[in-house]
PDB file of C-alpha atoms in Angstrom:
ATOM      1  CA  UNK A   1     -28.793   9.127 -72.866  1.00 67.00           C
ATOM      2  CA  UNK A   2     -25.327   8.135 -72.713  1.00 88.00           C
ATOM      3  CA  UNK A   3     -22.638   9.076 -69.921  1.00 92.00           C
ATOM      4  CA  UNK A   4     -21.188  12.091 -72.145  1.00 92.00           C
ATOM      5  CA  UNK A   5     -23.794  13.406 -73.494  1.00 93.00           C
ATOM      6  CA  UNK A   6     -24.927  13.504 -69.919  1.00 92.00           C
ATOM      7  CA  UNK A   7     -21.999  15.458 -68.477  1.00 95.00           C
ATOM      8  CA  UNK A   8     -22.224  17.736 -72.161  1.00 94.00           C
ATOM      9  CA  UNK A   9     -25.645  18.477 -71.215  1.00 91.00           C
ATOM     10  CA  UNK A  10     -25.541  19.073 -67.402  1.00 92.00           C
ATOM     11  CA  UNK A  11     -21.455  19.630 -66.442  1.00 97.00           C
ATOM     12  CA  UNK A  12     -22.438  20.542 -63.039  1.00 97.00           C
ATOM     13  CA  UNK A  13     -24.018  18.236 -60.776  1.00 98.00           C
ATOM     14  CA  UNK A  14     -26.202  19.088 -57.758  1.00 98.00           C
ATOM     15  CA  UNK A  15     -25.031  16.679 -54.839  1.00 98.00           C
ATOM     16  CA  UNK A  16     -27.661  17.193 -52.829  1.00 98.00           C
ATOM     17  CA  UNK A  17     -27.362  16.016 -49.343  1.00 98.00           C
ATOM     18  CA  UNK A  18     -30.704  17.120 -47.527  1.00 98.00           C
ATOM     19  CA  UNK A  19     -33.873  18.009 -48.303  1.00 98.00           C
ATOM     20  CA  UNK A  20     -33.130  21.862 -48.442  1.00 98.00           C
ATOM     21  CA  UNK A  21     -30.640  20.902 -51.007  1.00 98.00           C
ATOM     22  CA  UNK A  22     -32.939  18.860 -52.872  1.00 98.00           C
ATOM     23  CA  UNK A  23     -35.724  21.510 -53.241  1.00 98.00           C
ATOM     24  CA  UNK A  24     -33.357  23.877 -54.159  1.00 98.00           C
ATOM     25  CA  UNK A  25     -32.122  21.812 -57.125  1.00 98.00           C
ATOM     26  CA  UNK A  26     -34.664  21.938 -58.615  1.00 98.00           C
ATOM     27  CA  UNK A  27     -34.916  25.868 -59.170  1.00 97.00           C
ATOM     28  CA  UNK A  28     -31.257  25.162 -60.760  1.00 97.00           C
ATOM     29  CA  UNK A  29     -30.285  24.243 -64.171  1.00 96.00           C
ATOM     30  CA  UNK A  30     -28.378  21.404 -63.335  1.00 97.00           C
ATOM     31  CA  UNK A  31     -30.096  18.208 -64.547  1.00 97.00           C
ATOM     32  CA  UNK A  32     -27.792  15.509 -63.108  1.00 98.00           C
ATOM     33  CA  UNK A  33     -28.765  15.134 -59.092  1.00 98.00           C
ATOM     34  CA  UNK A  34     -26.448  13.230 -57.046  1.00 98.00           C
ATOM     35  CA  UNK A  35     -28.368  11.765 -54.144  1.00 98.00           C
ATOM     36  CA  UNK A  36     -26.075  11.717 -51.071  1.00 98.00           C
ATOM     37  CA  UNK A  37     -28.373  10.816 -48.322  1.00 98.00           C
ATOM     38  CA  UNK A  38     -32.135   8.957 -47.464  1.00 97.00           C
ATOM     39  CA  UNK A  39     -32.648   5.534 -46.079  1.00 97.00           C
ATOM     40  CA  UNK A  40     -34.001   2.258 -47.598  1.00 96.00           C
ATOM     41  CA  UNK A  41     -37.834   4.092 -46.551  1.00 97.00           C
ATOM     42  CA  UNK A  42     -37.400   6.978 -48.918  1.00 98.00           C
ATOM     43  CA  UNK A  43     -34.945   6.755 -51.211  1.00 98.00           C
ATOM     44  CA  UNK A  44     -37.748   5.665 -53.827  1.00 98.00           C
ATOM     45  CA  UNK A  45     -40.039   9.061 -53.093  1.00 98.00           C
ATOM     46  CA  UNK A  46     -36.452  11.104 -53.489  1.00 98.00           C
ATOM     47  CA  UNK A  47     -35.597   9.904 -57.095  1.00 98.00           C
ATOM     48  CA  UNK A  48     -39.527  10.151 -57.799  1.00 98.00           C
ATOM     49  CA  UNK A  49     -39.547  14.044 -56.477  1.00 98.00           C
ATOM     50  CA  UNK A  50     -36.650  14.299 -59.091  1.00 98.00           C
ATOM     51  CA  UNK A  51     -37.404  12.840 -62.019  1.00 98.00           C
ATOM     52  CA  UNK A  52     -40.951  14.437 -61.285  1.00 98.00           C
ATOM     53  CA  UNK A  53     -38.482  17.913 -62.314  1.00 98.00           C
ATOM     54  CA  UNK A  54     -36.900  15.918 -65.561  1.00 97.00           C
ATOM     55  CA  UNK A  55     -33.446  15.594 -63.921  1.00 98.00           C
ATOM     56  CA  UNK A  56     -31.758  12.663 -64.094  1.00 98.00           C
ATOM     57  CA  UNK A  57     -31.299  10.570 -60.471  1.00 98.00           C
ATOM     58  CA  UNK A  58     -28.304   8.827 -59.284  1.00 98.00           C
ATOM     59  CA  UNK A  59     -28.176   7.271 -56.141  1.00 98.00           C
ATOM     60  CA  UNK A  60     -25.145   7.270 -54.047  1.00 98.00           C
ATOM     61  CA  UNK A  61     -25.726   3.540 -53.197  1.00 97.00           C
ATOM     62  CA  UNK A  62     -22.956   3.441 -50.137  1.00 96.00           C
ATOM     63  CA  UNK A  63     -24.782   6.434 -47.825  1.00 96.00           C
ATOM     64  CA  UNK A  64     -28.512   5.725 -48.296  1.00 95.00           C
ATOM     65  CA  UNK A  65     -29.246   4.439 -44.901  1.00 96.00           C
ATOM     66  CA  UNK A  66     -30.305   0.530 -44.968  1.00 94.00           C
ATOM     67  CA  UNK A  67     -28.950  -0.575 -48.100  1.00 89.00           C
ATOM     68  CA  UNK A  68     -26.350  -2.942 -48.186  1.00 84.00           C
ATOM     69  CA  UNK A  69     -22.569  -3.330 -49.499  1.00 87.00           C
ATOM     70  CA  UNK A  70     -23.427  -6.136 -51.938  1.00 93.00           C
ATOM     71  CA  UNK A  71     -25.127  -6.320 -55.454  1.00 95.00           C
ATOM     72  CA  UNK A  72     -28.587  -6.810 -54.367  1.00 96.00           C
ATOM     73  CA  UNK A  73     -28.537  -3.382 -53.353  1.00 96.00           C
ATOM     74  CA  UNK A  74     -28.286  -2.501 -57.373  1.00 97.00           C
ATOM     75  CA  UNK A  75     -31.266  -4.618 -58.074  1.00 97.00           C
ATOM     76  CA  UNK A  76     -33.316  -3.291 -55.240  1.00 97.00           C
ATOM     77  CA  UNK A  77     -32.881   0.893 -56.240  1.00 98.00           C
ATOM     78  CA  UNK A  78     -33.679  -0.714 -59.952  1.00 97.00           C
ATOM     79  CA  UNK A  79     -36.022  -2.542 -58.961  1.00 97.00           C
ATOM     80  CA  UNK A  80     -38.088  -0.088 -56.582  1.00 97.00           C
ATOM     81  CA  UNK A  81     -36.876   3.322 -57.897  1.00 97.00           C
ATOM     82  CA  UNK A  82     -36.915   5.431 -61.328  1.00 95.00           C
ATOM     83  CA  UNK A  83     -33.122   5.648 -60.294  1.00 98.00           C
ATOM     84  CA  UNK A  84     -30.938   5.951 -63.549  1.00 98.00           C
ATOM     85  CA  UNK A  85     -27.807   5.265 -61.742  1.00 98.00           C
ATOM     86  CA  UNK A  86     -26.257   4.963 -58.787  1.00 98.00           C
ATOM     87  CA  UNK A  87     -22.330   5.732 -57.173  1.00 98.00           C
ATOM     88  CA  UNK A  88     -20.186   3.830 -55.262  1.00 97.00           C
ATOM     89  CA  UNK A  89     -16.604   3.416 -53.765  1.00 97.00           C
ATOM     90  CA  UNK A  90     -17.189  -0.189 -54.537  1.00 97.00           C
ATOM     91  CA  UNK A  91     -16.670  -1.427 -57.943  1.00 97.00           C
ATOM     92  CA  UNK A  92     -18.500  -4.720 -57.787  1.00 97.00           C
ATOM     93  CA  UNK A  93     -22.077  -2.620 -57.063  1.00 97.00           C
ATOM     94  CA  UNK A  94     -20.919  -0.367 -59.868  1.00 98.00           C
ATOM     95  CA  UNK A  95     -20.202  -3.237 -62.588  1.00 97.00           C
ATOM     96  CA  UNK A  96     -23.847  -4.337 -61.509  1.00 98.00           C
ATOM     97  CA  UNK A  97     -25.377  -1.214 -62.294  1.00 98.00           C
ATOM     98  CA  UNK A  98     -23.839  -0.888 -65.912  1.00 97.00           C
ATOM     99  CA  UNK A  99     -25.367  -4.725 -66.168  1.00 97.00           C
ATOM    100  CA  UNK A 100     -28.715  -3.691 -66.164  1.00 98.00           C
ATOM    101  CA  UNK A 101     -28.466  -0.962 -67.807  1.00 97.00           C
ATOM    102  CA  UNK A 102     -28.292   2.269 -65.241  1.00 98.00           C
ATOM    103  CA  UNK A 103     -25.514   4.574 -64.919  1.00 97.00           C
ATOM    104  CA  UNK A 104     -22.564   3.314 -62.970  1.00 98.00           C
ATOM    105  CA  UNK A 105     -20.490   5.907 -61.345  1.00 98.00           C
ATOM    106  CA  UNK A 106     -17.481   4.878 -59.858  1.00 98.00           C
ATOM    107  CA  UNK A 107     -16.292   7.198 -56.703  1.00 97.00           C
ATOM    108  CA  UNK A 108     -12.342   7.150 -56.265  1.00 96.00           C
ATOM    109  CA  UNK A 109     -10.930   8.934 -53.402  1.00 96.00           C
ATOM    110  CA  UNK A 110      -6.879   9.768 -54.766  1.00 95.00           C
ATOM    111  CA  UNK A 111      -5.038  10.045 -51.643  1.00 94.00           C
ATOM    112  CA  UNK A 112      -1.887   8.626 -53.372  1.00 94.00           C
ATOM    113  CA  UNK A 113      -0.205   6.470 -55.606  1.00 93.00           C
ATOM    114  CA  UNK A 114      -1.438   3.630 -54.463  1.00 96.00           C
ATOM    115  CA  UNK A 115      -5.040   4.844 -54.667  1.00 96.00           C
ATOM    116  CA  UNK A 116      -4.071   5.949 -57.925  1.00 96.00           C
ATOM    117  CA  UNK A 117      -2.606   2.506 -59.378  1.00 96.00           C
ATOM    118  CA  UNK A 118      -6.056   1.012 -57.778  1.00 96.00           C
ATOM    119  CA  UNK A 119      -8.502   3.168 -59.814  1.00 96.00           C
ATOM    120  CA  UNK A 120      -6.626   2.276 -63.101  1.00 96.00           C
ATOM    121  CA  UNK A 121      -7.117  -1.506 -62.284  1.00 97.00           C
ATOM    122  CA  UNK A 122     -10.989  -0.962 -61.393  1.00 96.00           C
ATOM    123  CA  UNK A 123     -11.349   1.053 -64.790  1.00 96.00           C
ATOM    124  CA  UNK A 124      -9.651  -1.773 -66.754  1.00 96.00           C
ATOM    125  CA  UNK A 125     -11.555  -4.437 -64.948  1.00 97.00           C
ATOM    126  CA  UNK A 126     -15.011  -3.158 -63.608  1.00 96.00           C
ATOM    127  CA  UNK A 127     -15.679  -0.276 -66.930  1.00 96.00           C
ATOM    128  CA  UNK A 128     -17.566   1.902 -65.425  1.00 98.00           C
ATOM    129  CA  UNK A 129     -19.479   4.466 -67.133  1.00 97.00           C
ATOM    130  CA  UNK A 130     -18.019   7.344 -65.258  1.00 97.00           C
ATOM    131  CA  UNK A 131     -15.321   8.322 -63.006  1.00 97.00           C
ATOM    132  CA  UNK A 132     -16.108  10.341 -59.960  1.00 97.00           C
ATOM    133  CA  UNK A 133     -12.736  12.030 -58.759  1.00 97.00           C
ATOM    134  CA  UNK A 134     -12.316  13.226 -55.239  1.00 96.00           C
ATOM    135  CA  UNK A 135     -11.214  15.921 -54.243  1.00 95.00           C
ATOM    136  CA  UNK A 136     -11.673  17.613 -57.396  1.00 93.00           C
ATOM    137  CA  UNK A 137      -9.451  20.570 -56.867  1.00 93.00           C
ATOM    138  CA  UNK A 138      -6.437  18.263 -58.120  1.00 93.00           C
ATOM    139  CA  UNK A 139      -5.146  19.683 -61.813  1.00 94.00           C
ATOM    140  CA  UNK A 140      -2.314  17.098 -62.044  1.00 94.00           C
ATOM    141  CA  UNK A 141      -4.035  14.159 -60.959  1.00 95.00           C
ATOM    142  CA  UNK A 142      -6.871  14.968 -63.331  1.00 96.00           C
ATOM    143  CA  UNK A 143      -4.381  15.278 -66.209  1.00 96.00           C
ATOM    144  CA  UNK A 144      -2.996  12.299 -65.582  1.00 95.00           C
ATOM    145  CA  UNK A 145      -6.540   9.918 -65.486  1.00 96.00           C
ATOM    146  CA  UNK A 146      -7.788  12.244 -68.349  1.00 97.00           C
ATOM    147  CA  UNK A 147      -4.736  10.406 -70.274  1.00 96.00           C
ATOM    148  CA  UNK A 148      -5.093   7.245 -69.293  1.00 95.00           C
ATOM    149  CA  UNK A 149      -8.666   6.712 -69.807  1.00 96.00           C
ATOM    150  CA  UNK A 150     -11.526   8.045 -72.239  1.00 95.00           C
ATOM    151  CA  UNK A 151     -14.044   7.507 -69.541  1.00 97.00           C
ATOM    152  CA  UNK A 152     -16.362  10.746 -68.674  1.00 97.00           C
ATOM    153  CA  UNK A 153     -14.692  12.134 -65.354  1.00 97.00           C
ATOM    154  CA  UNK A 154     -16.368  14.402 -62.768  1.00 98.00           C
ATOM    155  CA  UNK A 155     -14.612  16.564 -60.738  1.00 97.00           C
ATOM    156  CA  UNK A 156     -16.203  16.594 -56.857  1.00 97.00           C
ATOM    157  CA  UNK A 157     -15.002  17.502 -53.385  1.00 95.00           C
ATOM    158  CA  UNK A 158     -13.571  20.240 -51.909  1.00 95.00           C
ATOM    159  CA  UNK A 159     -14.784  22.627 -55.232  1.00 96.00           C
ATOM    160  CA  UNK A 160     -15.415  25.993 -53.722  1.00 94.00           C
ATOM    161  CA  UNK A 161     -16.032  28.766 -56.698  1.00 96.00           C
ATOM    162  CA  UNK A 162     -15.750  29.460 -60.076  1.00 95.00           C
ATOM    163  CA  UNK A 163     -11.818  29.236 -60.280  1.00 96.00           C
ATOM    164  CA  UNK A 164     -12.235  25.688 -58.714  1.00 96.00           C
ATOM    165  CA  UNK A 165     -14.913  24.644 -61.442  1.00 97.00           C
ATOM    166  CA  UNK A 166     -12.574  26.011 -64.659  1.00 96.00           C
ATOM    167  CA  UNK A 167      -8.921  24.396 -63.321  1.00 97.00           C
ATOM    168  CA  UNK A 168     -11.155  21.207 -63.015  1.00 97.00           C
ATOM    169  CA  UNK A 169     -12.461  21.704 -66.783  1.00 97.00           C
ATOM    170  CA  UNK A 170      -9.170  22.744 -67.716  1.00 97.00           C
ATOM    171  CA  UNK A 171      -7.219  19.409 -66.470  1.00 97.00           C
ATOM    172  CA  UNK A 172      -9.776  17.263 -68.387  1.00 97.00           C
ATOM    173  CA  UNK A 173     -12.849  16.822 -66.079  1.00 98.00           C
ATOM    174  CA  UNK A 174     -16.151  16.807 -68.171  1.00 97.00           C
ATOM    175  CA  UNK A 175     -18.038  17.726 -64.708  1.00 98.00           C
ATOM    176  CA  UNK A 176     -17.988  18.550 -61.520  1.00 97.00           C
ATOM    177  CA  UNK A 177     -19.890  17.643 -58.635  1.00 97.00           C
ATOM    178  CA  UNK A 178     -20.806  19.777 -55.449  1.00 97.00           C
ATOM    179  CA  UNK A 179     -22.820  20.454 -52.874  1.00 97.00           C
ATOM    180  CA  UNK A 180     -22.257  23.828 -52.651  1.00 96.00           C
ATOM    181  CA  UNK A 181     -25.552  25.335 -53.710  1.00 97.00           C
ATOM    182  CA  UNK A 182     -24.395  28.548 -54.905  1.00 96.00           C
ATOM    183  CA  UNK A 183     -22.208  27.093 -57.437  1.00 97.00           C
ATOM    184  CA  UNK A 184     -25.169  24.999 -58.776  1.00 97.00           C
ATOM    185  CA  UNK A 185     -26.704  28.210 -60.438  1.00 94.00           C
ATOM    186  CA  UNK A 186     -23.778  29.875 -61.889  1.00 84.00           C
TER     187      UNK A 186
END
């Protein structure tokens, strides 16, 4: 399935970041799971306990526990996981995942302009399927990537109700992302 039809399917995304979180996805709708936590041990029986539900798997590659920084990592969680994509703040792990052929979510923290001006260049060079925007709750900045860039963009951090979820939608966001559990059921 591609990136958009993805987010068209699923436009919230449970970030789950324990186990309680995890179970409890899966009594949601959402079918996009954002895995923010595990360790090199059991990452694989995470993604397995997920797509065992039909939802789609994608590993935040920076805060599993044991993995490293660099490339390999990519080929490992493809390698020894049903994992259809991972996340990352670093672009280089995020070109490799497009390479062989999972989802590559790039994570941008906009703190600034600078931060800003650096996403644009790892769009243009790096192409990564989707955009993860944090923190989501910024209408303006949102606008202004969903103009430069056709990219799929999820919303994530700091979204904290409904209002949150529809400015987000509103400013061009085709998701959001959050681990507030509550929200994953509306």
């Amino acid at each position: 399935m591609k990136a958009m039809e993805l987010l068209e399917a699923s436009p919230v995304i449970a970030a789950v970041k324990d186990e309680n979180g995890l179970h409890r996805c899966f009594e949601s709708e959402c079918q996009v799971v954002f895995i923010l936590y595990g360790n090199i041990l059991n990452i694989g029986s995470i993604v397995h306990q997920i797509k065992e539900h039909g939802k789609y798997a994608i590993v935040h590659a920076d805060l599993a526990h044991g993995l490293s920084s660099r490339e390999i990592v990519v080929d490992f969680l493809k390698q020894n996981t049903c994992a259809d994509g991972i996340i990352s703040t670093k672009p280089l792990l995020v070109k490799r995942a497009v390479e062989l052929g999972l989802l590559g979510v790039q994570r941008t923290f906009i703190i600034d302009s600078l931060a800003m001006s650096t996403m644009k260049k790892q769009i243009d060079t790096y192409h990564p399927d989707l955009v993860e925007v944090m923190p989501g709750v910024m209408p303006k900045v949102l606008k202004e990537i969903r103009s430069y860039t056709n990219i799929p963009i999820i919303a994530g951090g700091l979204i904290s109700d409904k209002k949150d979820i529809m400015a987000a939608f509103s400013a061009g966001a085709d998701a959001i992302s959050t681990t507030r559990e509550e929200l994953w059921f509306m």
